Coordinates of C-alpha atoms and ligand atoms in Angstrom, one line a residue:
Chain A
X1 CA -8.0 -20.2 9.6
X2 CA -10.8 -17.8 8.7
X3 CA -13.0 -17.5 5.6
X4 CA -13.3 -14.4 3.5
X5 CA -17.0 -13.6 3.5
X6 CA -16.9 -10.3 1.5
X7 CA -14.6 -8.2 -0.5
X8 CA -14.9 -4.4 -1.2
X9 CA -13.1 -2.0 -3.4
X10 CA -10.7 1.0 -2.8
X11 CA -11.7 4.2 -1.0
X12 CA -14.6 2.8 1.0
X13 CA -15.7 5.7 3.2
X14 CA -17.2 5.8 6.6
X15 CA -20.4 7.0 4.8
X16 CA -20.5 3.5 3.3
X17 CA -19.5 1.6 6.4
X18 CA -21.9 3.5 8.6
X19 CA -24.2 6.0 6.8
X20 CA -24.6 9.4 8.3
X21 CA -28.3 9.1 8.8
X22 CA -27.7 6.6 11.6
X23 CA -25.3 8.8 13.5
X24 CA -27.8 9.6 16.2
X25 CA -27.2 6.0 17.2
X26 CA -24.0 6.0 19.2
X27 CA -23.8 3.1 21.6
X28 CA -21.5 0.2 20.5
X29 CA -24.3 -2.1 21.6
X30 CA -26.7 -0.6 19.0
X31 CA -24.5 0.3 16.0
X32 CA -23.9 -3.2 14.6
X33 CA -27.4 -3.2 13.1
X34 CA -26.4 -0.5 10.6
X35 CA -23.1 -1.9 9.3
X36 CA -22.9 -1.3 5.5
X37 CA -26.6 -0.3 5.7
X38 CA -26.7 0.8 2.0
X39 CA -25.0 -2.3 0.8
X40 CA -28.0 -4.7 0.6
X41 CA -25.9 -7.8 0.0
X42 CA -23.4 -7.4 2.9
X43 CA -25.9 -5.8 5.3
X44 CA -28.3 -8.7 4.5
X45 CA -25.7 -11.3 5.2
X46 CA -24.8 -9.7 8.5
X47 CA -28.5 -9.3 9.5
X48 CA -29.3 -12.9 8.6
X49 CA -26.4 -14.0 10.9
X50 CA -24.7 -15.7 8.0
X51 CA -21.4 -14.3 9.1
X52 CA -19.8 -16.2 12.0
X53 CA -17.5 -14.3 14.4
X54 CA -13.9 -14.1 13.1
X55 CA -14.9 -14.0 9.5
X56 CA -12.8 -11.8 7.2
X57 CA -13.8 -8.7 5.3
X58 CA -11.2 -7.8 2.7
X59 CA -10.8 -4.1 1.9
X60 CA -8.7 -2.2 -0.7
X61 CA -6.8 1.0 -0.4
X62 CA -7.7 3.9 1.9
X63 CA -10.3 1.9 3.8
X64 CA -12.4 4.1 6.2
X65 CA -11.6 7.4 4.6
X66 CA -13.8 10.3 5.5
X67 CA -15.4 11.2 8.8
X68 CA -14.1 10.6 12.3
X69 CA -17.3 8.8 13.3
X70 CA -16.4 6.0 15.7
X71 CA -19.6 4.2 14.8
X72 CA -17.8 3.0 11.7
X73 CA -15.5 1.0 13.9
X74 CA -17.9 -0.1 16.6
X75 CA -20.3 -1.4 14.0
X76 CA -17.7 -3.7 12.6
X77 CA -16.4 -4.7 16.0
X78 CA -19.9 -5.7 17.0
X79 CA -19.9 -8.3 14.3
X80 CA -16.4 -9.6 15.4
X81 CA -15.0 -9.3 11.9
X82 CA -11.4 -9.5 11.0
X83 CA -10.6 -6.7 8.6
X84 CA -7.7 -7.1 6.2
X85 CA -7.1 -3.9 4.2
X86 CA -4.4 -2.9 1.8
X87 CA -4.2 0.5 3.4
X88 CA -6.3 2.4 6.0
X89 CA -7.1 6.1 6.5
X90 CA -5.5 7.6 9.6
X91 CA -8.5 8.4 11.8
X92 CA -10.1 5.1 11.1
X93 CA -6.9 3.3 12.0
X94 CA -6.6 5.3 15.3
X95 CA -10.3 4.5 16.2
X96 CA -9.7 0.9 15.4
X97 CA -6.7 0.8 17.8
X98 CA -8.6 2.7 20.5
X99 CA -11.7 0.3 20.4
X100 CA -9.8 -2.9 19.7
X101 CA -11.1 -3.7 16.2
X102 CA -9.4 -6.7 14.7
X103 CA -7.6 -4.9 11.8
X104 CA -4.7 -6.0 9.7
X105 CA -3.0 -3.8 7.2
X106 CA -1.3 -5.8 4.5
X107 CA -0.2 -3.9 1.4
X108 CA -1.1 -5.6 -1.8
X109 CA -3.2 -8.2 -0.1
X110 CA -5.4 -10.2 -2.5
X111 CA -8.2 -12.6 -1.7
X112 CA -11.6 -13.6 -3.2
X113 CA -14.8 -14.4 -1.4
X114 CA -14.6 -17.9 0.0
X115 CA -10.8 -18.0 0.3
X116 CA -9.4 -19.2 3.5
X117 CA -6.8 -16.9 5.1
X118 CA -4.6 -17.0 8.2
X119 CA -2.6 -14.4 10.2
X120 CA 0.7 -16.0 11.0
X121 CA 3.0 -13.7 13.0
X122 CA 4.1 -10.9 10.8
X123 CA 2.4 -12.1 7.6
X124 CA -1.1 -12.9 6.4
X125 CA -1.4 -16.0 4.3
X126 CA -4.1 -16.6 1.7
X127 CA -4.2 -20.4 2.2
X128 CA -6.4 -20.9 -0.8
X129 CA -3.9 -19.3 -3.3
X130 CA -0.8 -19.9 -1.2
X131 CA 0.3 -16.3 -1.4
X132 CA 1.8 -14.5 1.6
X133 CA 1.7 -10.8 2.4
X134 CA 3.7 -9.0 5.0
X135 CA 1.7 -7.2 7.7
X136 CA 2.4 -3.5 8.3
X137 CA 3.5 -3.1 11.8
X138 CA 1.6 -0.8 14.1
X139 CA 3.4 2.4 15.0
X140 CA 5.0 2.0 18.4
X141 CA 2.7 4.2 20.4
X142 CA -0.4 2.5 19.1
X143 CA 0.9 -0.9 20.2
X144 CA 0.9 0.3 23.8
X145 CA -2.8 1.0 23.5
X146 CA -3.5 -2.3 22.0
X147 CA -1.5 -4.0 24.7
X148 CA -3.5 -2.2 27.4
X149 CA -6.7 -3.5 26.0
X150 CA -7.9 -0.3 24.3
X151 CA -7.8 3.4 25.0
X152 CA -10.3 3.4 27.9
X153 CA -8.1 1.0 29.8
X154 CA -4.9 2.8 28.7
X155 CA -6.3 6.2 29.8
X156 CA -7.2 4.7 33.3
X157 CA -3.6 3.5 33.5
X158 CA -2.3 6.9 32.7
X159 CA -4.6 8.6 35.2
X160 CA -3.3 6.3 37.9
X161 CA 0.3 7.2 36.9
X162 CA -0.6 10.9 36.9
X163 CA -2.0 10.6 40.4
X164 CA 1.1 9.0 41.7
X165 CA 3.5 11.3 39.9
X166 CA 1.8 14.7 39.7
X167 CA 4.8 16.5 38.3
X168 CA 5.2 14.9 35.0
X169 CA 3.7 12.9 32.2
X170 CA 7.0 11.7 30.6
Chain B
X1 CA 18.0 20.4 12.2
X2 CA 15.3 22.8 10.9
X3 CA 11.6 22.1 11.8
X4 CA 8.4 22.5 9.9
X5 CA 5.5 24.5 11.5
X6 CA 3.8 21.3 12.7
X7 CA 7.1 20.1 14.3
X8 CA 7.6 23.4 16.0
X9 CA 4.0 23.5 17.4
X10 CA 4.2 19.9 18.6
X11 CA 7.7 20.4 20.1
X12 CA 6.4 23.4 22.2
X13 CA 3.2 21.6 23.2
X14 CA 5.2 18.6 24.4
X15 CA 7.9 20.5 26.2
X16 CA 10.7 19.5 23.8
X17 CA 13.3 21.7 22.1
X18 CA 13.3 19.7 18.9
X19 CA 11.2 17.0 17.3
X20 CA 11.1 15.3 13.9
X21 CA 8.7 13.4 11.8
X22 CA 8.0 9.9 13.2
X23 CA 8.5 10.9 16.8
X24 CA 5.7 10.0 19.1
X25 CA 4.6 12.7 21.5
X26 CA 1.9 13.6 24.1
X27 CA 1.1 17.2 23.3
X28 CA -1.0 19.2 25.6
X29 CA -4.3 20.3 24.0
X30 CA -5.3 23.9 23.8
X31 CA -8.8 23.4 22.4
X32 CA -10.9 20.2 22.3
X33 CA -14.0 20.5 20.1
X34 CA -17.0 18.2 19.7
X35 CA -20.5 18.6 18.1
X36 CA -23.5 16.3 18.6
X37 CA -21.2 13.4 18.9
X38 CA -20.3 14.8 22.3
X39 CA -23.1 12.4 23.3
X40 CA -20.7 9.5 22.6
X41 CA -17.7 11.3 24.1
X42 CA -19.7 11.7 27.3
X43 CA -20.5 8.0 27.3
X44 CA -16.9 7.0 26.9
X45 CA -15.7 9.7 29.4
X46 CA -17.9 8.3 32.1
X47 CA -16.8 4.8 31.2
X48 CA -13.2 5.8 31.8
X49 CA -14.0 7.0 35.3
X50 CA -16.1 3.9 36.1
X51 CA -14.3 1.7 38.6
X52 CA -11.7 4.3 39.4
X53 CA -13.6 5.6 42.4
X54 CA -13.0 9.2 41.3
X55 CA -15.5 11.8 40.3
X56 CA -15.6 12.4 36.5
X57 CA -14.0 15.8 35.9
X58 CA -13.1 17.4 32.6
X59 CA -9.4 18.5 32.9
X60 CA -10.1 22.1 31.9
X61 CA -13.7 23.1 31.0
X62 CA -12.5 26.4 29.5
X63 CA -10.7 24.5 26.7
X64 CA -13.6 22.3 25.7
X65 CA -15.9 23.6 22.9
X66 CA -19.2 22.0 22.0
X67 CA -21.2 23.2 19.0
X68 CA -24.5 21.8 17.8
X69 CA -24.5 21.8 14.0
X70 CA -25.0 18.4 12.4
X71 CA -28.7 18.0 13.1
X72 CA -30.1 21.4 14.0
X73 CA -32.9 21.8 15.0
X74 CA -33.1 18.1 15.9
X75 CA -34.6 15.9 13.1
X76 CA -35.7 13.2 15.5
X77 CA -36.6 12.5 19.1
X78 CA -33.4 10.5 19.4
X79 CA -31.2 13.4 18.3
X80 CA -33.1 15.8 20.5
X81 CA -32.6 13.5 23.5
X82 CA -28.8 13.3 22.8
X83 CA -28.7 17.1 22.6
X84 CA -30.5 17.3 25.8
X85 CA -28.0 15.0 27.6
X86 CA -25.1 17.1 26.2
X87 CA -26.7 20.3 27.5
X88 CA -27.0 18.8 30.9
X89 CA -23.4 17.7 30.9
X90 CA -22.3 21.2 29.7
X91 CA -24.1 22.8 32.6
X92 CA -22.8 20.3 35.2
X93 CA -19.2 20.6 34.0
X94 CA -19.4 24.3 33.4
X95 CA -18.1 24.1 29.8
X96 CA -17.9 27.7 28.6
X97 CA -17.5 27.4 24.8
X98 CA -20.9 25.9 24.2
X99 CA -22.9 26.9 21.1
X100 CA -26.5 25.7 21.3
X101 CA -29.1 26.0 18.6
X102 CA -29.3 29.8 18.5
X103 CA -29.8 32.5 15.9
X104 CA -27.1 34.8 17.4
X105 CA -24.1 32.5 17.9
X106 CA -24.9 29.1 16.5
X107 CA -23.5 27.5 13.4
X108 CA -21.1 24.9 12.0
X109 CA -18.2 24.2 14.5
X110 CA -15.5 24.9 11.9
X111 CA -16.9 28.4 11.4
X112 CA -18.0 29.2 14.9
X113 CA -14.5 28.3 16.4
X114 CA -12.5 30.7 14.3
X115 CA -15.0 33.6 14.3
X116 CA -15.3 33.3 18.1
X117 CA -11.5 33.8 18.5
X118 CA -11.1 30.3 20.0
X119 CA -8.3 29.2 17.6
X120 CA -4.9 30.8 17.8
X121 CA -1.7 30.4 15.9
X122 CA 0.6 27.8 17.3
X123 CA -2.2 26.0 19.2
X124 CA -2.9 22.3 19.3
X125 CA -6.6 21.8 18.4
X126 CA -8.4 18.4 18.4
X127 CA -11.9 17.8 17.3
X128 CA -14.2 14.8 17.0
X129 CA -14.7 15.7 13.3
X130 CA -12.4 15.0 10.4
X131 CA -12.7 18.6 9.1
X132 CA -11.0 19.9 12.2
X133 CA -8.1 20.3 9.7
X134 CA -9.9 23.6 8.9
X135 CA -8.3 25.4 11.8
X136 CA -4.9 25.1 10.3
X137 CA -6.0 28.2 8.4
X138 CA -5.0 30.2 11.5
X139 CA -1.6 28.6 11.9
X140 CA -2.8 26.0 14.5
X141 CA -2.0 22.3 14.3
X142 CA -5.6 20.9 14.2
X143 CA -6.6 17.3 13.6
X144 CA -9.6 15.0 13.8
X145 CA -9.9 12.3 16.5
X146 CA -12.6 9.7 17.5
X147 CA -15.0 10.0 20.4
X148 CA -13.0 7.7 22.7
X149 CA -9.8 9.6 22.0
X150 CA -11.7 12.8 22.9
X151 CA -12.8 11.2 26.2
X152 CA -9.2 10.5 26.9
X153 CA -8.3 14.1 26.2
X154 CA -11.1 15.4 28.4
X155 CA -9.6 13.2 31.2
X156 CA -5.9 13.8 30.7
X157 CA -5.6 17.2 28.9
X158 CA -3.2 15.8 26.4
X159 CA -3.4 13.4 23.4
X160 CA -1.8 10.1 24.3
X161 CA -0.1 9.2 21.1
X162 CA 0.5 11.7 18.4
X163 CA 3.0 10.7 15.8
X164 CA 4.7 13.8 14.3
X165 CA 3.5 13.7 10.6
X166 CA 5.9 14.2 7.8
X167 CA 5.0 17.4 5.9
X168 CA 4.2 17.9 2.3
X169 CA 5.0 21.5 1.2
X170 CA 2.5 22.9 -1.3
X171 CA 3.8 26.1 -3.0
X172 CA 1.2 28.1 -4.8
X173 CA 1.9 30.9 -7.2
X174 CA 0.0 33.0 -9.8
X175 CA -3.2 34.9 -9.7
X176 CA -6.6 33.2 -10.0
X177 CA -8.6 34.0 -13.1
X178 CA -12.0 35.6 -12.4
X179 CA -14.6 33.0 -11.1
X180 CA -11.7 30.7 -10.0
X181 CA -10.6 30.5 -6.4
X182 CA -9.5 28.5 -3.4
X183 CA -12.0 25.7 -3.9
X184 CA -10.7 25.0 -7.4
X185 CA -7.2 25.0 -6.1
X186 CA -7.8 22.4 -3.4
X187 CA -9.9 20.2 -5.7
X188 CA -7.1 20.4 -8.2
X189 CA -4.5 19.4 -5.5
X190 CA -6.6 16.5 -4.3
X191 CA -7.1 15.3 -7.9
X192 CA -3.3 15.5 -8.3
X193 CA -2.1 13.7 -5.2
X194 CA -5.2 11.4 -4.7
X195 CA -7.5 10.8 -1.8
X196 CA -4.7 9.1 0.1
X197 CA -1.8 11.1 -1.2
X198 CA -1.3 12.8 2.2
X199 CA -2.5 10.0 4.5
X200 CA -0.6 10.3 7.8
X201 CA 1.0 13.5 6.6
X202 CA 0.6 17.2 7.1
X203 CA 0.3 19.7 4.3
X204 CA 1.9 23.1 4.7
X205 CA 0.7 25.8 2.3
X206 CA 3.1 28.4 1.0
X207 CA 3.6 30.9 -1.9
X208 CA 2.4 34.3 -2.9
X209 CA -1.1 33.1 -3.8
X210 CA -1.6 31.8 -0.2
X211 CA -0.1 35.0 1.3
X212 CA -2.6 37.1 -0.6
X213 CA -5.5 34.8 0.2
X214 CA -7.9 35.9 2.9
X215 CA -8.5 33.7 5.9
X216 CA -11.8 32.6 4.5
X217 CA -10.0 31.0 1.5
X218 CA -7.4 29.5 3.7
X219 CA -10.2 27.8 5.7
X220 CA -11.4 26.2 2.4
X221 CA -8.0 24.6 1.5
X222 CA -7.2 23.5 5.1
X223 CA -10.8 22.1 5.5
X224 CA -10.4 19.9 2.4
X225 CA -6.8 18.8 3.1
X226 CA -8.3 15.8 4.9
X227 CA -9.9 14.7 1.6
X228 CA -6.3 13.9 0.5
X229 CA -6.0 12.0 3.8
X230 CA -3.9 14.6 5.5
X231 CA -3.7 14.6 9.3
X232 CA -3.6 18.4 9.1
X233 CA -3.5 21.2 6.7
X234 CA -1.7 24.4 7.8
X235 CA -1.1 27.9 6.6
X236 CA 1.7 29.4 8.6
X237 CA 0.2 32.5 10.3
X238 CA 1.1 35.9 9.0
X239 CA -0.2 39.5 8.9
X240 CA -3.5 38.4 7.4
X241 CA -4.0 35.9 10.3
X242 CA -3.4 38.7 12.8
X243 CA -5.8 41.0 10.9
X244 CA -8.5 38.3 10.9
X245 CA -8.1 37.6 14.6
X246 CA -8.2 41.2 15.6
X247 CA -10.9 42.5 13.2
X248 CA -13.2 39.5 12.8
X249 CA -12.6 37.3 15.8
X250 CA -12.2 39.9 18.5
X251 CA -8.8 38.7 19.7
X252 CA -7.1 41.8 21.1
X253 CA -3.6 40.4 21.5
X254 CA -3.0 37.4 19.2
X255 CA 0.2 35.4 19.8
X256 CA 3.2 35.7 17.5
X257 CA 2.9 33.5 14.4
X258 CA 5.0 30.3 14.2
X259 CA 7.0 30.0 11.0
X260 CA 8.9 27.0 9.6
X261 CA 12.7 27.0 9.7
X262 CA 14.2 27.7 6.3
X263 CA 16.0 24.4 6.4
X264 CA 12.9 22.4 7.5
X265 CA 12.6 18.9 6.0
X266 CA 9.7 18.1 3.7
X267 CA 8.8 14.7 2.4
X268 CA 7.4 16.1 -0.9
X269 CA 7.1 19.5 -2.5
X270 CA 4.2 20.2 -4.9
X271 CA 4.2 23.4 -7.0
X272 CA 1.0 24.8 -8.4
X273 CA 0.6 27.8 -10.7
X274 CA -3.1 28.9 -10.5
X275 CA -3.0 31.4 -13.3
X276 CA -4.1 28.8 -15.8
X277 CA -6.5 27.0 -13.5
X278 CA -10.1 26.6 -14.6
X279 CA -13.1 25.7 -12.4
X280 CA -12.6 22.2 -11.1
X281 CA -15.3 19.6 -10.3
X282 CA -15.0 16.5 -8.1
X283 CA -17.2 13.9 -9.8
X284 CA -19.0 11.0 -8.1
X285 CA -18.2 9.1 -5.9
X286 CA -14.7 10.0 -4.8
X287 CA -13.3 13.4 -4.0
X288 CA -10.2 12.8 -6.0
X289 CA -12.2 12.1 -9.2
X290 CA -11.5 15.7 -10.2
X291 CA -12.1 17.1 -13.8
X292 CA -11.9 20.5 -15.3
X293 CA -15.4 21.9 -15.7
X294 CA -15.3 21.6 -19.5
X295 CA -15.6 17.8 -19.2
X296 CA -18.9 17.9 -17.3
X297 CA -20.6 21.0 -18.6
X298 CA -24.2 20.3 -19.4
X299 CA -24.8 17.6 -16.8
X300 CA -28.3 17.9 -15.4
X301 CA -28.6 18.6 -11.7
X302 CA -31.7 18.2 -9.6
X303 CA -30.4 20.0 -6.5
X304 CA -27.8 22.8 -6.0
X305 CA -26.4 23.2 -2.5
X306 CA -24.3 26.2 -1.3
X307 CA -23.0 26.0 2.2
X308 CA -21.1 23.8 4.7
X309 CA -17.8 24.3 6.6
X310 CA -16.1 24.4 3.2
X311 CA -18.0 27.1 1.4
X312 CA -20.8 28.6 3.5
X313 CA -19.0 31.8 4.4
X314 CA -19.9 35.4 3.6
X315 CA -17.7 35.7 0.5
X316 CA -19.2 32.4 -0.8
X317 CA -22.7 33.7 -0.3
X318 CA -21.7 37.0 -1.8
X319 CA -20.4 35.3 -4.9
X320 CA -23.6 33.3 -5.3
X321 CA -25.8 36.4 -4.8
X322 CA -23.7 38.4 -7.3
X323 CA -24.4 35.8 -10.0
X324 CA -28.1 35.2 -9.1
X325 CA -29.1 38.9 -8.5
X326 CA -31.9 39.7 -10.9
X327 CA -31.9 36.1 -12.3
X328 CA -34.0 33.0 -11.6
X329 CA -33.1 29.5 -10.5
X330 CA -34.1 27.2 -13.3
X331 CA -37.5 25.5 -13.0
X332 CA -35.7 22.2 -13.6
X333 CA -33.6 22.3 -10.4
X334 CA -33.9 23.4 -6.8
X335 CA -31.4 25.5 -4.8
X336 CA -30.6 25.2 -1.1
X337 CA -28.4 27.7 0.7
X338 CA -27.2 27.2 4.2
X339 CA -25.0 29.8 5.8
X340 CA -22.1 28.4 7.9
X341 CA -23.0 30.3 11.0
X342 CA -25.5 32.7 12.5
X343 CA -23.0 35.5 12.2
X344 CA -22.5 34.8 8.5
X345 CA -26.3 34.7 8.1
X346 CA -26.8 38.1 9.8
X347 CA -24.1 39.7 7.7
X348 CA -25.6 38.2 4.5
X349 CA -28.9 39.6 5.6
X350 CA -27.5 43.0 6.2
X351 CA -25.7 43.1 2.9
X352 CA -28.9 42.1 1.0
X353 CA -27.5 38.8 -0.3
X354 CA -30.2 36.7 1.3
X355 CA -32.9 38.8 -0.4
X356 CA -31.1 38.4 -3.8
X357 CA -31.0 34.6 -3.3
X358 CA -34.6 34.2 -2.1
X359 CA -35.9 36.4 -4.9
X360 CA -34.1 34.3 -7.4
X361 CA -35.8 31.2 -6.0
X362 CA -33.3 29.7 -3.6
X363 CA -34.4 28.3 -0.3
X364 CA -32.3 29.7 2.5
X365 CA -32.0 27.3 5.4
X366 CA -30.9 27.8 9.0
X367 CA -27.1 27.7 9.7
X368 CA -25.7 24.2 10.3
X369 CA -24.6 21.2 8.4
X370 CA -27.9 20.9 6.5
X371 CA -27.8 18.5 3.5
X372 CA -24.0 18.0 3.6
X373 CA -24.1 14.7 5.4
X374 CA -27.6 13.5 4.4
X375 CA -29.1 13.0 7.8
X376 CA -31.3 16.0 8.2
X377 CA -32.6 18.2 5.3
X378 CA -32.2 18.1 1.6
X379 CA -31.9 14.4 0.9
X380 CA -31.7 13.4 -2.8
X381 CA -34.4 11.3 -4.5
X382 CA -33.5 8.0 -6.1
X383 CA -31.1 8.5 -9.0
X384 CA -31.0 12.3 -8.5
X385 CA -27.8 14.4 -9.0
X386 CA -26.6 17.2 -6.7
X387 CA -24.1 19.9 -7.4
X388 CA -22.7 21.1 -4.1
X389 CA -20.1 23.4 -2.6
X390 CA -19.6 20.9 0.3
X391 CA -16.6 18.6 0.6
X392 CA -17.6 15.0 0.2
X393 CA -19.3 13.1 -2.6
X394 CA -19.1 9.6 -1.3
X395 CA -21.9 7.2 -2.2
X396 CA -24.9 7.9 0.1
X397 CA -23.4 11.1 1.4
X398 CA -26.5 13.2 0.6
X399 CA -28.8 10.7 2.1
X400 CA -29.4 8.4 -0.8
X401 CA -27.0 5.7 -2.1
X402 CA -28.4 5.9 -5.6
X403 CA -27.8 9.7 -5.7
X404 CA -24.7 11.3 -7.2
X405 CA -22.9 14.4 -5.9
X406 CA -20.6 16.7 -7.8
X407 CA -18.5 19.1 -5.8
X408 CA -17.7 22.6 -7.0
X409 CA -17.1 26.3 -6.0
X410 CA -19.9 28.7 -5.1
X411 CA -19.5 30.5 -8.5
X412 CA -20.1 27.2 -10.4
X413 CA -23.0 26.3 -8.2
X414 CA -24.7 29.7 -8.7
X415 CA -24.2 29.8 -12.4
X416 CA -25.5 26.2 -12.7
X417 CA -28.6 27.1 -10.7
X418 CA -29.7 29.5 -13.4
X419 CA -29.3 26.9 -16.2
X420 CA -30.3 23.7 -14.3
X421 CA -27.2 22.0 -15.7
X422 CA -23.5 22.2 -14.8
X423 CA -22.4 25.6 -16.2
X424 CA -19.1 27.4 -16.5
X425 CA -19.5 30.6 -14.6
X426 CA -16.9 32.3 -16.9
X427 CA -19.4 31.9 -19.7
X428 CA -20.5 35.4 -20.8
X429 CA -18.4 36.9 -18.0
Ligands
LIG1 S1 -20.8 20.9 7.0 FE1 -20.6 18.8 6.4 S2 -18.4 18.4 6.4 FE2 -18.7 20.3 7.6 S3 -18.8 19.6 9.7 FE3 -20.9 19.7 8.9 S4 -21.3 17.6 8.1 FE4 -19.1 17.8 8.4

């Protein structure tokens, strides 16, 4: 079981998750400091280490819309958050898969700050309210990347395959 | 079964005769573009090779483009050092399509690529920038990816999991009224289908209005397709595309355009008649918060911005110069103009537009992303409002979370500069 530490509205862009003015900072080891940098409350909680690993951030529709900046994913991953969103923008979703961010897409999901939630197989349960929400399955190809442990590992695997079978890539 | 343009391009790039929406493919990549974030791509690329015992090697250096645009010249030591590292990598790996900070061939990636003849109809283009959708204006399938995915492309030469997007067909008819154009059309479309109306989908643009539209206008609508969530926006290539490639991009023998089959399957069809369209404004803080200009006329603006990969081209600057010639920017506002590329800048100089703008009181900045993403120049003060021809008005976008950004066409921006408040350019026209 995990606690919802924060909830945010629809259409939260990558400019909100990781403002452009910190984009010169690229390394996943350094980006977590700027997560939600312009949201004094949430950034303050993260900085004060009030958010234990595995805590839940609940997002609305179209989470991560906007730019392709990968910092918006690595900054959240650095805090080891579980993100539950009602829907997610495409590039953000792809980056999340590639970097191994703990992200669950559950259409219609509802939870308030302080609620306890749990991911059980193909649904996510708001234990506090007793409501259950089906999880949207990852598209097939993305699952292969998740299973390999992220895109870096997956690419290494494909390189090895290429080397042993130079004629094709299936 | 008939195929859409995107399906045809992806089928060819994956060596298949037929594909359909939902298929997962590994298309080979014709062009892989990055900007300053190449610094992160390089980091991830070297990470892939770590522990493999192999020398890191880009699959095809002639297909990699790197354009410095987001923070030029560097605003900080950190950025300058990133740029330095990228330059060293470019030299070591002999990447040929490199556009450094230069007055002759620099600029914003989404202008530099088309004008340099790098983007061809039927190509698969990936870029570590969400507005890579721009390049669909030339009939290419072009989409944004993250830095790690780009590192994977640099290694393998193909994208590892591309799901063929379902396509929305947008059919545009009618003639634009004076002072109304492509920017108003795309803002209207985004307002209609919403900021996630095309998420995981492609948008194919058709109709007489699109056929008559020059490539510069097509770049505007494909550029902002991503603001409706689209994977890609695409205008099937035609005679205008071939003209642009030959005359403006120096491509002697452009490939034959790819057209959709007449019985292609579309997930949705949207019809728009532009003859009654008025100037459109995207209000803070989402791009789909679009209103006809009449609803916001008179709003005070502290900063007017003309430029970006959306509206920083020669015809945009010409439109602004035409309105401001012989007039003055209001004392109650400030106006910043940043040409989309060095070539645009030079042509605007030659045509006298830059003189018109400067005499009117505008500040003309060097080509690049400028104030668009709020990291470099032209940040807003607390509580200030901007009116901008850029493509995003998210909270904090122009460098200040308490600022507000309205998005509009170059004509609206220029007319408003004279008054210091949002002004309908058709007034008195
Ligand atoms: S001009 Fe703005 S939107 Fe375009 S590439 Fe630069 S930062 Fe991105």
